[in-house]
GROMACS .gro file of C-alpha atoms in nm:
model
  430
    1UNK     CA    1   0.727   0.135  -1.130
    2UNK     CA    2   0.908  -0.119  -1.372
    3UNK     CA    3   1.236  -0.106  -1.497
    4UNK     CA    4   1.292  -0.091  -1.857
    5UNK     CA    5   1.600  -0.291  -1.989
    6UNK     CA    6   1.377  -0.561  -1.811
    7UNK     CA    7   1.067  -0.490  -2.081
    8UNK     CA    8   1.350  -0.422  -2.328
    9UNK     CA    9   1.538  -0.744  -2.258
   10UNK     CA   10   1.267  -0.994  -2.255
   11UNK     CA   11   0.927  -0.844  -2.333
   12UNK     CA   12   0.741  -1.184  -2.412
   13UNK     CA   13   0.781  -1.210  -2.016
   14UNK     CA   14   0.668  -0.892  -1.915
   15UNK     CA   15   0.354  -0.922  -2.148
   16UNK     CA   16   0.308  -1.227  -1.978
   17UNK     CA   17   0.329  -1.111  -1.636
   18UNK     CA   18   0.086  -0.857  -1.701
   19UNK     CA   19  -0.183  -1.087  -1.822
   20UNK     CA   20  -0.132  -1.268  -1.470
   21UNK     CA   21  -0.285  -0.931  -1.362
   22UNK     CA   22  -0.544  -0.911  -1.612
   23UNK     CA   23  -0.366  -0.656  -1.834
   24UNK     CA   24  -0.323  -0.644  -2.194
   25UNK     CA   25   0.019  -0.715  -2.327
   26UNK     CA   26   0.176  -0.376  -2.392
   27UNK     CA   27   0.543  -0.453  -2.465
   28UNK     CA   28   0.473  -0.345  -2.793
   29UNK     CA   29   0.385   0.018  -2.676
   30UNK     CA   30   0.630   0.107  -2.393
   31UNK     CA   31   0.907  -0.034  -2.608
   32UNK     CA   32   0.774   0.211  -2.966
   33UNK     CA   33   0.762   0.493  -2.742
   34UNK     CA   34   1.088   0.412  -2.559
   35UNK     CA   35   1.232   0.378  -2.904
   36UNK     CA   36   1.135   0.717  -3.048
   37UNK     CA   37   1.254   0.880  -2.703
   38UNK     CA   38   1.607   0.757  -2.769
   39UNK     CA   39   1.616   0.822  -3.113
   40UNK     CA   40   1.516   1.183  -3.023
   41UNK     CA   41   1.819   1.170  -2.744
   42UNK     CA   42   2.045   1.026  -3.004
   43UNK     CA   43   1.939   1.332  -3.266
   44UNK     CA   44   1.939   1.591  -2.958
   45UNK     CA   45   2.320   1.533  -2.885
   46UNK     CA   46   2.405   1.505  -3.279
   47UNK     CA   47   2.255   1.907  -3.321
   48UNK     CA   48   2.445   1.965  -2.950
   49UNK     CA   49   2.724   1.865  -3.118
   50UNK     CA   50   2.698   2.040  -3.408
   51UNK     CA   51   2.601   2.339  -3.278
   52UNK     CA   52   2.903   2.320  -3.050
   53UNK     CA   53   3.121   2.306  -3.382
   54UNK     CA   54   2.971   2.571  -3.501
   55UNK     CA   55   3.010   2.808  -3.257
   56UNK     CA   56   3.377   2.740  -3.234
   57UNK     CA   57   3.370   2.840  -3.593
   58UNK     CA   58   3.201   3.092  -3.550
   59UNK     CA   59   3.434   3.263  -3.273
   60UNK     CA   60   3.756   3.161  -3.523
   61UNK     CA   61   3.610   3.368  -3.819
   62UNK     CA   62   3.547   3.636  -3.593
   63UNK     CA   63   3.863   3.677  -3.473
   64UNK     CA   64   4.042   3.719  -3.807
   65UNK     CA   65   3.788   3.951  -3.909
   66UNK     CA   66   3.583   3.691  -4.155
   67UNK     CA   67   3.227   3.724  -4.206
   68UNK     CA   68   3.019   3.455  -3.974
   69UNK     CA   69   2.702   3.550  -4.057
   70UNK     CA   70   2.583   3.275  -4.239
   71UNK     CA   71   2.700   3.035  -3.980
   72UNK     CA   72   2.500   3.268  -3.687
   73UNK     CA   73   2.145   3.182  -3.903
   74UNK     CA   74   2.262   2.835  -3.926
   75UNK     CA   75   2.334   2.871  -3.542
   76UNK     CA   76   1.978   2.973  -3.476
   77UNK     CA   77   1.817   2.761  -3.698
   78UNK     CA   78   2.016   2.448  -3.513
   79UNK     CA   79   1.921   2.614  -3.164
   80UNK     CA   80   1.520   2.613  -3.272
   81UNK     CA   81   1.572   2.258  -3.375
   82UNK     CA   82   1.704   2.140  -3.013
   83UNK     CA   83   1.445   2.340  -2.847
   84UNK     CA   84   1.201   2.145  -3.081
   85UNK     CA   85   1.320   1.808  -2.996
   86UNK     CA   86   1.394   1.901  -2.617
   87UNK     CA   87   0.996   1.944  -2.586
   88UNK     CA   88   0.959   1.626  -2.752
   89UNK     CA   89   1.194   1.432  -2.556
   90UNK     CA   90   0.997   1.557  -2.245
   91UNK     CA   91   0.638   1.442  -2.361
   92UNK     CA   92   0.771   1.095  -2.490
   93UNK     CA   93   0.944   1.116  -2.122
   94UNK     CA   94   0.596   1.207  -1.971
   95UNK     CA   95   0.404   0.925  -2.182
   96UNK     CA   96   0.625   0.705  -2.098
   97UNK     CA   97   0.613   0.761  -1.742
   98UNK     CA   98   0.217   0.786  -1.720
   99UNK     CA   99   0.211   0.441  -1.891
  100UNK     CA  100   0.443   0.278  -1.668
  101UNK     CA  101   0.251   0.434  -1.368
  102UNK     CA  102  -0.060   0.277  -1.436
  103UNK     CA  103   0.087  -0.100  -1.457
  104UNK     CA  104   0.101  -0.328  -1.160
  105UNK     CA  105   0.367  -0.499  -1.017
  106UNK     CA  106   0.481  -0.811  -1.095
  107UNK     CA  107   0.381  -1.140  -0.907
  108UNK     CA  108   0.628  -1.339  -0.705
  109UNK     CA  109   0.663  -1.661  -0.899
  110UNK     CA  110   0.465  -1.800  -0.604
  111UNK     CA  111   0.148  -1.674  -0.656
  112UNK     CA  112  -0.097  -1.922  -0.729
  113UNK     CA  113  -0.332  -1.830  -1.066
  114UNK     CA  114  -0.683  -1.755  -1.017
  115UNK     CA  115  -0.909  -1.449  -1.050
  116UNK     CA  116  -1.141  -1.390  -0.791
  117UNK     CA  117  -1.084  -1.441  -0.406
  118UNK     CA  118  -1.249  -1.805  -0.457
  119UNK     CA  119  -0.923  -1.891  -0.575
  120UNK     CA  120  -0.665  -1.789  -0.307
  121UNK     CA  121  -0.515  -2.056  -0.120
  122UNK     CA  122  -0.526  -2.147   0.260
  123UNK     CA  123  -0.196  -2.193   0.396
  124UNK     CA  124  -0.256  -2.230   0.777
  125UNK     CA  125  -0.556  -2.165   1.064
  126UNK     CA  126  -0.574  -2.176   1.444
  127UNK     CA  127  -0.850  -2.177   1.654
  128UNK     CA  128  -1.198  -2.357   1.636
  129UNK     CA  129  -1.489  -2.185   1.594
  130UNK     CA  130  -1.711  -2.095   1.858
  131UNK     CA  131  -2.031  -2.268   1.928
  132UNK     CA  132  -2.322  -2.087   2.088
  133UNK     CA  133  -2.651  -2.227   2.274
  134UNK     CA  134  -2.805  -1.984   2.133
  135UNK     CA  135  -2.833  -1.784   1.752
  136UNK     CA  136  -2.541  -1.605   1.689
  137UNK     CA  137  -2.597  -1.195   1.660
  138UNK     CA  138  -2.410  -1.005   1.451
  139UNK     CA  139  -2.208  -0.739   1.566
  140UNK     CA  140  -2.457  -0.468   1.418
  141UNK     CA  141  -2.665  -0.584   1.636
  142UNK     CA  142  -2.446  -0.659   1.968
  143UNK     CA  143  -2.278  -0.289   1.956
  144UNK     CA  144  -2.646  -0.129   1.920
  145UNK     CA  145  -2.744  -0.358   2.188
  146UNK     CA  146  -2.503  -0.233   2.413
  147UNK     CA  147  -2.576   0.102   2.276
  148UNK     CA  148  -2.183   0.165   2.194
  149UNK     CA  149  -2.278   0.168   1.824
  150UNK     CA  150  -2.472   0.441   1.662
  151UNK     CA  151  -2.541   0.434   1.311
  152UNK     CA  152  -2.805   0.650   1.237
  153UNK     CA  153  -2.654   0.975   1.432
  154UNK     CA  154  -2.334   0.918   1.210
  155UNK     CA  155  -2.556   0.914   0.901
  156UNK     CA  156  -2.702   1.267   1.012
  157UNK     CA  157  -2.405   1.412   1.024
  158UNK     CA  158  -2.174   1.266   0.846
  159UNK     CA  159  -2.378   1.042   0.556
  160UNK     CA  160  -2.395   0.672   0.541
  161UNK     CA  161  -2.092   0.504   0.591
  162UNK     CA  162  -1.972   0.600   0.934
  163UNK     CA  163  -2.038   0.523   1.278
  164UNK     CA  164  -2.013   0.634   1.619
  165UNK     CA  165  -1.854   0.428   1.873
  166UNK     CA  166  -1.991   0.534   2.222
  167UNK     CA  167  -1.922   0.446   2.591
  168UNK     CA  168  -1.782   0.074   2.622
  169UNK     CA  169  -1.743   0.007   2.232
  170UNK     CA  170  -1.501   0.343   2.208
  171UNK     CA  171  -1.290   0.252   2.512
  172UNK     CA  172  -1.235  -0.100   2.359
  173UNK     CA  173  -1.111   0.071   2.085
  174UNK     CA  174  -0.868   0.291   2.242
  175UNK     CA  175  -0.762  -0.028   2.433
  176UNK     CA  176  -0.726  -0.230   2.097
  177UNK     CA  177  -0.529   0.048   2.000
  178UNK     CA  178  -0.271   0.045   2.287
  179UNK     CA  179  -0.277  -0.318   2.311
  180UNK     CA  180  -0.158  -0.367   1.954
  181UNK     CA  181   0.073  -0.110   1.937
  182UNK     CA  182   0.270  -0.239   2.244
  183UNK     CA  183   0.273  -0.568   2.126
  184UNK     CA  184   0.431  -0.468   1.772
  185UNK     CA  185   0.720  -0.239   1.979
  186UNK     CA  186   0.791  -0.489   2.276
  187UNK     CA  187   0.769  -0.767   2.134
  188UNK     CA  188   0.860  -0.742   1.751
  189UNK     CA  189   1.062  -0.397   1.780
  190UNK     CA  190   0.883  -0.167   1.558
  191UNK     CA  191   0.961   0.168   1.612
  192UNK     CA  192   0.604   0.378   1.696
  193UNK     CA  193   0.557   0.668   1.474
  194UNK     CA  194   0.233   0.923   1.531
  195UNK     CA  195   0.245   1.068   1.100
  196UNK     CA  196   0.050   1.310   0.960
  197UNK     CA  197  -0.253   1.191   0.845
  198UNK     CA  198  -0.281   1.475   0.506
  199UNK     CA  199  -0.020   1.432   0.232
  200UNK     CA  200   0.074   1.522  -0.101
  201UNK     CA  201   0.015   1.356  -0.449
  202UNK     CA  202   0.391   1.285  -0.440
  203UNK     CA  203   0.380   1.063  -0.147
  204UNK     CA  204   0.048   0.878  -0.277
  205UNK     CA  205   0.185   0.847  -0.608
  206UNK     CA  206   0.523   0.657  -0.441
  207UNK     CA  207   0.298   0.411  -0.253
  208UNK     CA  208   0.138   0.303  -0.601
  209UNK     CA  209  -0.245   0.494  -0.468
  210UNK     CA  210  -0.173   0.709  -0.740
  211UNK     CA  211  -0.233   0.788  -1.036
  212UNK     CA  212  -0.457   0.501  -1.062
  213UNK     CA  213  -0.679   0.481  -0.837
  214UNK     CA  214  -0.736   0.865  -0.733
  215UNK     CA  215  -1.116   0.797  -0.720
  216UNK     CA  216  -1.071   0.579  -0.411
  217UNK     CA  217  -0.895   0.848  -0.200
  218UNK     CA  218  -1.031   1.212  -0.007
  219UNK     CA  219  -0.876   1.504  -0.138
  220UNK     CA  220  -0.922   1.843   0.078
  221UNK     CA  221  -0.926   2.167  -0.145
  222UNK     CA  222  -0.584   2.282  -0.079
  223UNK     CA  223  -0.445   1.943  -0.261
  224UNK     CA  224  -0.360   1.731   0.056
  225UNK     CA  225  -0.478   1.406   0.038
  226UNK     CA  226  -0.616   1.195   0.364
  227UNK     CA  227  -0.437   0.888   0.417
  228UNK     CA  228  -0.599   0.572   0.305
  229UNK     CA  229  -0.362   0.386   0.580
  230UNK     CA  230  -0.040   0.477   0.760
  231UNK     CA  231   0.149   0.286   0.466
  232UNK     CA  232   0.166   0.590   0.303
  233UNK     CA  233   0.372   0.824   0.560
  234UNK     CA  234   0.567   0.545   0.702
  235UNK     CA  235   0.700   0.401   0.350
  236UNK     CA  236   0.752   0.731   0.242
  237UNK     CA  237   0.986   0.836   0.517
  238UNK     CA  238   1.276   0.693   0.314
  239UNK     CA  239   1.190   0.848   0.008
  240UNK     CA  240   1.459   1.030  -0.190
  241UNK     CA  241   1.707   0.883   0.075
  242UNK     CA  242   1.975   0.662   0.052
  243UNK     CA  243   2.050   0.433   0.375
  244UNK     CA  244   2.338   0.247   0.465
  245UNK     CA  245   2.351  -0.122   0.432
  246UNK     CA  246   2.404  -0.154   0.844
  247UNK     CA  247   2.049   0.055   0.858
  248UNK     CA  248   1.810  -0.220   0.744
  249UNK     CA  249   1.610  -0.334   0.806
  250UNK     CA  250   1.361  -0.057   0.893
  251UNK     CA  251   1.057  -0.094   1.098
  252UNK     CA  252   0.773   0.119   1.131
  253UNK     CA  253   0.426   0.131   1.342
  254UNK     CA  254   0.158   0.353   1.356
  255UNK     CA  255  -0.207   0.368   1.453
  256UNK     CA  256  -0.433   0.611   1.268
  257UNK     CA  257  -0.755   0.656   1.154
  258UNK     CA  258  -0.783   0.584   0.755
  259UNK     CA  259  -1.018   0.743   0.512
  260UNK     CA  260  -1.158   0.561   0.164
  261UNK     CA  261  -1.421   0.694  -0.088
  262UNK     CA  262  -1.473   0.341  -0.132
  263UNK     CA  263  -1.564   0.444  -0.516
  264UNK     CA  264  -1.736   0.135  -0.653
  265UNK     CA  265  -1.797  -0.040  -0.374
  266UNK     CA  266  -2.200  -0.003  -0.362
  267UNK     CA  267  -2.358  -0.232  -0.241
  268UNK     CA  268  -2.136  -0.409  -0.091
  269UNK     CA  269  -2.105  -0.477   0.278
  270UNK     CA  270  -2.311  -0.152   0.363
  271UNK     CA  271  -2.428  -0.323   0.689
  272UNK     CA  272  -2.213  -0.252   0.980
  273UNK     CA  273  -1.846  -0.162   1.020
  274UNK     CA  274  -1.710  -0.417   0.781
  275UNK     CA  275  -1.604  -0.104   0.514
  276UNK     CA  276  -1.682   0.233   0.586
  277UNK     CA  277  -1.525   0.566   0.525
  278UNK     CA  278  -1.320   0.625   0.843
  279UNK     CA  279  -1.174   0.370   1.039
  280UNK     CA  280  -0.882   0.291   1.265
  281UNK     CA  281  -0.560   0.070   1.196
  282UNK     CA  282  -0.245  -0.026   1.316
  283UNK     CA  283   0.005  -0.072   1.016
  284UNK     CA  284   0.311  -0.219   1.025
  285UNK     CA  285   0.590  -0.081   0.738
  286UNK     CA  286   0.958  -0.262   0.645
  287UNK     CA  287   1.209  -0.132   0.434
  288UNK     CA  288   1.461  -0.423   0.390
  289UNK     CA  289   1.716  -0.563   0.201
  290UNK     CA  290   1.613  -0.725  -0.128
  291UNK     CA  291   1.816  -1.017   0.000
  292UNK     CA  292   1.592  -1.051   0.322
  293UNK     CA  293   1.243  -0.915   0.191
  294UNK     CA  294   1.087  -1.269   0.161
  295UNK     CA  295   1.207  -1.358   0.509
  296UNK     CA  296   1.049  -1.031   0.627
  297UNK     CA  297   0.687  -1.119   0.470
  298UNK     CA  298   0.678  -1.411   0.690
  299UNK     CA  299   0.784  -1.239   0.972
  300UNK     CA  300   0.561  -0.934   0.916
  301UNK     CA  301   0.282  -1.234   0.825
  302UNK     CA  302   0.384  -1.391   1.212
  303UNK     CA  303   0.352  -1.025   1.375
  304UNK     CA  304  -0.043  -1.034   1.277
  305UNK     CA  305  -0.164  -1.341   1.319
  306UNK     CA  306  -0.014  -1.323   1.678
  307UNK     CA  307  -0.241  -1.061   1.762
  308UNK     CA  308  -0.492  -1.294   1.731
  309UNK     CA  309  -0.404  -1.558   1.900
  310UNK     CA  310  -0.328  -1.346   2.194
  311UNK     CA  311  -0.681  -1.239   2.183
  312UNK     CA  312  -0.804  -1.614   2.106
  313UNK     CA  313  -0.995  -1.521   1.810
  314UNK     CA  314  -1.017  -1.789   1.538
  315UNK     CA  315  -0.861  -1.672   1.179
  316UNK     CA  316  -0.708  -1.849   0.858
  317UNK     CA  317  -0.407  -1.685   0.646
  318UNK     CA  318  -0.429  -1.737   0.259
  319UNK     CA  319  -0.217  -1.662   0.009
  320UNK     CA  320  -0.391  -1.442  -0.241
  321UNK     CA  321  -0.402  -1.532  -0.610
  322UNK     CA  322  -0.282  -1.367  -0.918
  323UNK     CA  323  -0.622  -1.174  -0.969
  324UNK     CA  324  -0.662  -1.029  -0.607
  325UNK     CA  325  -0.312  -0.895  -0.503
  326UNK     CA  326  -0.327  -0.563  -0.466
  327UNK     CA  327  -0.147  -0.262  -0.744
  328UNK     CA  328   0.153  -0.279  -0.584
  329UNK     CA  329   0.224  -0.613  -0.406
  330UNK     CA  330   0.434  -0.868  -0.552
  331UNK     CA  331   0.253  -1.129  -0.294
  332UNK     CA  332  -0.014  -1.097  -0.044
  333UNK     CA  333  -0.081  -1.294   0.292
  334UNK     CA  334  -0.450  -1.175   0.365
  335UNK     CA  335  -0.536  -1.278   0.740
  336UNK     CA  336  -0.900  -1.349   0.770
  337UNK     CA  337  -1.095  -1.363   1.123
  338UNK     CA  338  -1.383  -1.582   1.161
  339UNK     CA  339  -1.709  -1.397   1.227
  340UNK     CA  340  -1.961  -1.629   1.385
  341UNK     CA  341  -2.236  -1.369   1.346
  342UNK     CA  342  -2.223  -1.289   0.945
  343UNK     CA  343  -2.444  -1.440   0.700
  344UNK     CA  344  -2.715  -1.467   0.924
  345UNK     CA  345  -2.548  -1.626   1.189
  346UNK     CA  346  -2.379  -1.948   1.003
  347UNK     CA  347  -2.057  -1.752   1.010
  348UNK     CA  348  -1.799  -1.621   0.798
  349UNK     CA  349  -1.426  -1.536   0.718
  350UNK     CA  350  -1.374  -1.159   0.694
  351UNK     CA  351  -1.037  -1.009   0.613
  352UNK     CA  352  -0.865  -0.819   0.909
  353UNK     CA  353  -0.488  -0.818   0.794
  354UNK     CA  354  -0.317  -0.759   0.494
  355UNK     CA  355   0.051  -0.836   0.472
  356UNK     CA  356   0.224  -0.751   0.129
  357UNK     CA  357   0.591  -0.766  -0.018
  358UNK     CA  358   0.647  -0.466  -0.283
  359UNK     CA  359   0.991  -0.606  -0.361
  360UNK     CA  360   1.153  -0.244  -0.516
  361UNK     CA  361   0.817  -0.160  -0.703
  362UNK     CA  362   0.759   0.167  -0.466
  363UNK     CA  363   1.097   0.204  -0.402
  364UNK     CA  364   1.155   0.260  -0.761
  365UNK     CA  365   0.895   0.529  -0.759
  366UNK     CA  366   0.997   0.653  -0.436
  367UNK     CA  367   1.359   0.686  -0.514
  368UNK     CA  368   1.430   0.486  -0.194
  369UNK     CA  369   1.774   0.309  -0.174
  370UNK     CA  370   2.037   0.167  -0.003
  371UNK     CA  371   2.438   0.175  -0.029
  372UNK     CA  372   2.609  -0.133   0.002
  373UNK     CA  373   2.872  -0.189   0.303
  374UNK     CA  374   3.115  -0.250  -0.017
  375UNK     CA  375   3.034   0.182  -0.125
  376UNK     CA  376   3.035   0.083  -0.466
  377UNK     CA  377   2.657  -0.017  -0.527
  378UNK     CA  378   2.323   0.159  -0.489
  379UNK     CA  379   2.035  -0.028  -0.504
  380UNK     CA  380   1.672   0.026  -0.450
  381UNK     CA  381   1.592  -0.106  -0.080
  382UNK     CA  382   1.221  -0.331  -0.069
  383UNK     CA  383   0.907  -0.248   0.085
  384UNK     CA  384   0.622  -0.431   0.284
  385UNK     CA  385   0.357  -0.317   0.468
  386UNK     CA  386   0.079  -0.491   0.666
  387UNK     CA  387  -0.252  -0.423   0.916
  388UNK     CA  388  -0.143  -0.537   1.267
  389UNK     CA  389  -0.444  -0.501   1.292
  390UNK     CA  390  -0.729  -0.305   1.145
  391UNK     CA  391  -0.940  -0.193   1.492
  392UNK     CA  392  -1.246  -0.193   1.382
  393UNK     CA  393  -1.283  -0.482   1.221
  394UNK     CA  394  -1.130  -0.649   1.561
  395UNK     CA  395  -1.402  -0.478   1.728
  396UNK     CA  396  -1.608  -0.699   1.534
  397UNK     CA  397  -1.434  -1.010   1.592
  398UNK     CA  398  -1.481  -0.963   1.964
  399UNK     CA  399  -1.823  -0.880   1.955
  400UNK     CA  400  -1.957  -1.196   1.768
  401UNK     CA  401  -1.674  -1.440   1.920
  402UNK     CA  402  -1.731  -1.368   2.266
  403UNK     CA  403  -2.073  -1.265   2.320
  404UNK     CA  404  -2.315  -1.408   2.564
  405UNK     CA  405  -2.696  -1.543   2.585
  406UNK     CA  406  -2.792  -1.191   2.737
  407UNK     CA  407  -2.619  -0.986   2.461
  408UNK     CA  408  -2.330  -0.885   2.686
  409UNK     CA  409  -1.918  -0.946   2.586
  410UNK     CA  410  -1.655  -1.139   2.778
  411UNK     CA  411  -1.314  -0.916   2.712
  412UNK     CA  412  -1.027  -1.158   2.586
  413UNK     CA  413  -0.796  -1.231   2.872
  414UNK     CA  414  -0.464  -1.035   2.730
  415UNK     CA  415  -0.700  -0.713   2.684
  416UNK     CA  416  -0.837  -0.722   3.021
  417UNK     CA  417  -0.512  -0.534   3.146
  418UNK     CA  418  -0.622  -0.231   2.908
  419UNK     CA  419  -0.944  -0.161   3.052
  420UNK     CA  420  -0.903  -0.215   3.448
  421UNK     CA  421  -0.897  -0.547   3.433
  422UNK     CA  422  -1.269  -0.554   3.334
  423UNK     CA  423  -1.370  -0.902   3.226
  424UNK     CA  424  -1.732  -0.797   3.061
  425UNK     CA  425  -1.903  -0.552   2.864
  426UNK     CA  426  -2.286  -0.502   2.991
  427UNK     CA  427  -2.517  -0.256   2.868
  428UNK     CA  428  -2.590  -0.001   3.089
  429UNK     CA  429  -2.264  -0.050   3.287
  430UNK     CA  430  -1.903   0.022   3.245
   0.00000   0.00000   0.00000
C-alpha cells in the first residue's frame, strides 16, 4: 500500500515509478478522488459544527419557554445532510483504497530497467557445471526411472499438474525438508514455525496476493484460502501489532506445502515438477528495521545460496529488473540452479529461490509497526521473505546434477546424514 502525502507531494515521481512497473500514470486519479474525499471531510465537520450550534440553541429556547421548532426541522434537515455525506466519504474512502490496492510497490532505486527476465542482471555464480559421458536425462525421466515419480496416477486423481513422489524420491524429500530447516535455525537462527496452511482474505490481502491476483490462489467454500507459500502466515504474525525497537529483527521459518492455480500459465513448463499445483517449500520471513532492511536482503540472499553450496549444486543469483519483480517487492534476488538435463539435455538455469525486500509496502497494509526505544515514534517495521529453498525444485537439481550412466543418483555429501548415510539412489533398492 502507498502512502499518500508521498503521491500528494511529488506525483510526477510516483507516475514515474509506476511506469517502471508498466503502469499507467495515475497521479491524476488518486489525487481527484483524494481531493473530493477531503472536501467532503472538510463539509462533514462544517454541518457537525453547525448542527452542534444548533442544538445548543435549541436547548436555550427551550428552557425559557420559546418556540424551537423551526430550528428542530432545520436540525433534521442538517442531520440527513451528514448522513448523506458520511456515505459518501466512505465510498470515496473505499475507491480510494481499491485503487491503491491494486498498485505495486515501488522499485529500490537499484533496480536495473528492463522488461522481461532477459534483462535481469547476474551478480555472482559458484560452481561449474557438470559434464557427463553420457546424454544428460532430465529429471522427468530419472524420477520415473527410479519409479519415485508418478505422473499419470496423480493426473487420475487429482488432474494434470501434480505428482506423486514414491519410495526413494519421497524420503529425499522429507530429508530436503529437515536438512534445510536445520540449517536456517542452527546456523542462521530462524525461529521454526509449523502455520496453518488455510487463511483468510485479510491475511492474503496484507501480503499484497490480494485483491489482485485472486485468480492465482485456491479458495475452499467456507472462504479460507490455501497458502500460496508460508510468506503469508509468517509475515502476518505481526499484523495489527506494534513491537518494540529491542524486538527486531524478527525471523521466521517454515516448511509447507504451497498451492497455485497457476491461472495463465498454460503451456508453460507442463513437463515435470518445474510448476505444478502443490509443492513443498521452506520460506524464510524478516520483519526488520527500515534502517537494517537492505542489510537483511543480503543476508536473507546469503541464507539461500548456502544451501546450495552445501549440497554442491551449481546456481547463479541475479538481480531482477524493473519488469519482473514481483507486486510487492521493492527488489528481488532470484537464485537460479543449473539444470543439466532441461532443454534437451544442453542445460538450463531454473529459478529455485526468491529473496525479496517489501520495505513497509505490506506493513502498511498489514498495520505492522514498531515503537522506537525513544517511545515517541511509531513506524511501520519492513518485510522480506525468501525460498530457502523450494523442495521440489531441489529434487530436481539433484536428480539431473548427480545422476549416473545407469540412471541411478549419488546423494550430496551434507544430505547423506538425513537418509542413513546412504550415498545412492538405485531403482529397485532403498
Amino acid at each position: 500500500m502507498h502512502e499518500l502525502t508521498a503521491v500528494r507531494e511529488n506525483p510526477k515521481s510516483f507516475d514515474h515509478e509506476m511506469k517502471r512497473r508498466g503502469s499507467k500514470p495515475c497521479s491524476e486519479l488518486i489525487l481527484s478522488i483524494d481531493a473530493k474525499k477531503r472536501a467532503t471531510v472538510t463539509e462533514l465537520q462544517e454541518l457537525q459544527n453547525r448542527r452542534n450550534r444548533i442544538s445548543k440553541d435549541i436547548g436555550l429556547k427551550k428552557r425559557v419557554g420559546g418556540d424551537a421548532s423551526s430550528l428542530v426541522k432545520e436540525v433534521a434537515s442538517i442531520k440527513t445532510e451528514i448522513q448523506e455525506l458520511e456515505e459518501l466519504e466512505r465510498d470515496l474512502n473505499s475507491q480510494l483504497s481499491s485503487f491503491l490496492s491494486k498498485l505495486p510497490n515501488i522499485l529500490a532505486n537499484d533496480v536495473p530497467e528492463g522488461v522481461t527476465e532477459s534483462d535481469n542482471v547476474e551478480i555472482r555464480s559458484f560452481g561449474l557445471h557438470k559434464s557427463f559421458t553420457f546424454r544428460a536425462r532430465d529429471h522427468v525421466e530419472l524420477g520415473e526411472g527410479l519409479d519415485g515419480l508418478d505422473f499419470s496416477s496423480a493426473a487420475k486423481i487429482s488432474g494434470s499438474r501434480f505428482v506423486f513422489l514414491k519410495a526413494s524420491l519421497a524420503r529425499l524429500e522429507r530429508a530436503l525438508s529437515n536438512f534445510m530447516l536445520d540449517h536456517q535455525v542452527k546456523k542462521f537462527g530462524y525461529t521454526e514455525i509449523s502455520p496453518p496452511l488455510l487463511v483468510s482474505d485479510k491475511a492474503l490481502y496484507g501480503t499484497g496476493q490480494l485483491p489482485k491476483f485472486s485468480d492465482q490462489q485456491f479458495k475452499t467454500t467456507d472462504d479460507y484460502w490455501l497458502i500460496p507459500t508460508s510468506e503469508v502466515p509468517l509475515t502476518n504474525l505481526v499484523s495489527d501489532s506494534i513491537l518494540d525497537e529491542a524486538e527486531l529483527p524478527l525471523r521466521y521459518t517454515a516448511y509447507t506445502p504451497c498451492f497455485r492455480s497457476e491461472a495463465g500459465a498454460s503451456g508453460q513448463d507442463t513437463k515435470g515438477m518445474i510448476r505444478v499445483h502443490q509443492f513443498g517449500k521452506v520460506e524464510m520471513v524478516s520483519i526488520t528495521h527500515p534502517d537494517k532492511s537492505n542489510e537483511e536482503h543480503e543476508r536473507m540472499t546469503e541464507c539461500a545460496e548456502d544451501i546450495l553450496k552445501l549440497l554442491d549444486i551449481p546456481y547463479r543469483t541475479v538481480l531482477l529488473c524493473a519488469g519482473d519483480t514481483g507486486f510487492s517487492a521493492s527488489k528481488t534476488y532470484d537464485i537460479e540452479a543449473w539444470l543439466p538435463g532441461q532443454d534437451n539435455g544442453k542445460g538450463k538455469y531454473r529459478e529455485i529461490s526468491s529473496c525479496s525486500l517489501c520495505g513497509s509496502f505490506q506493513a502498511r497494509r498489514m498495520m505492522a509497526r514498531f515503537r522506537r526505544s525513544d517511545k515517541k515514534d511509531i513506524n511501520f517495521v519492513h518485510t522480506l521473505n525468501g525460498s530457502g529453498l523450494a523442495v521440489g525444485r531441489t529434487i530436481i537439481a539433484i536428480l539431473e546434477n548427480y545422476q549416473q550412466e545407469d540412471g541411478s543418483i549419488k546423494i550430496p555429501t551434507a544430505l547423506q546424514p538425513y537418509i542413513d548415510g546412504k550415498d545412492m539412489i538405485v531403482a529397485g533398492q532403498w
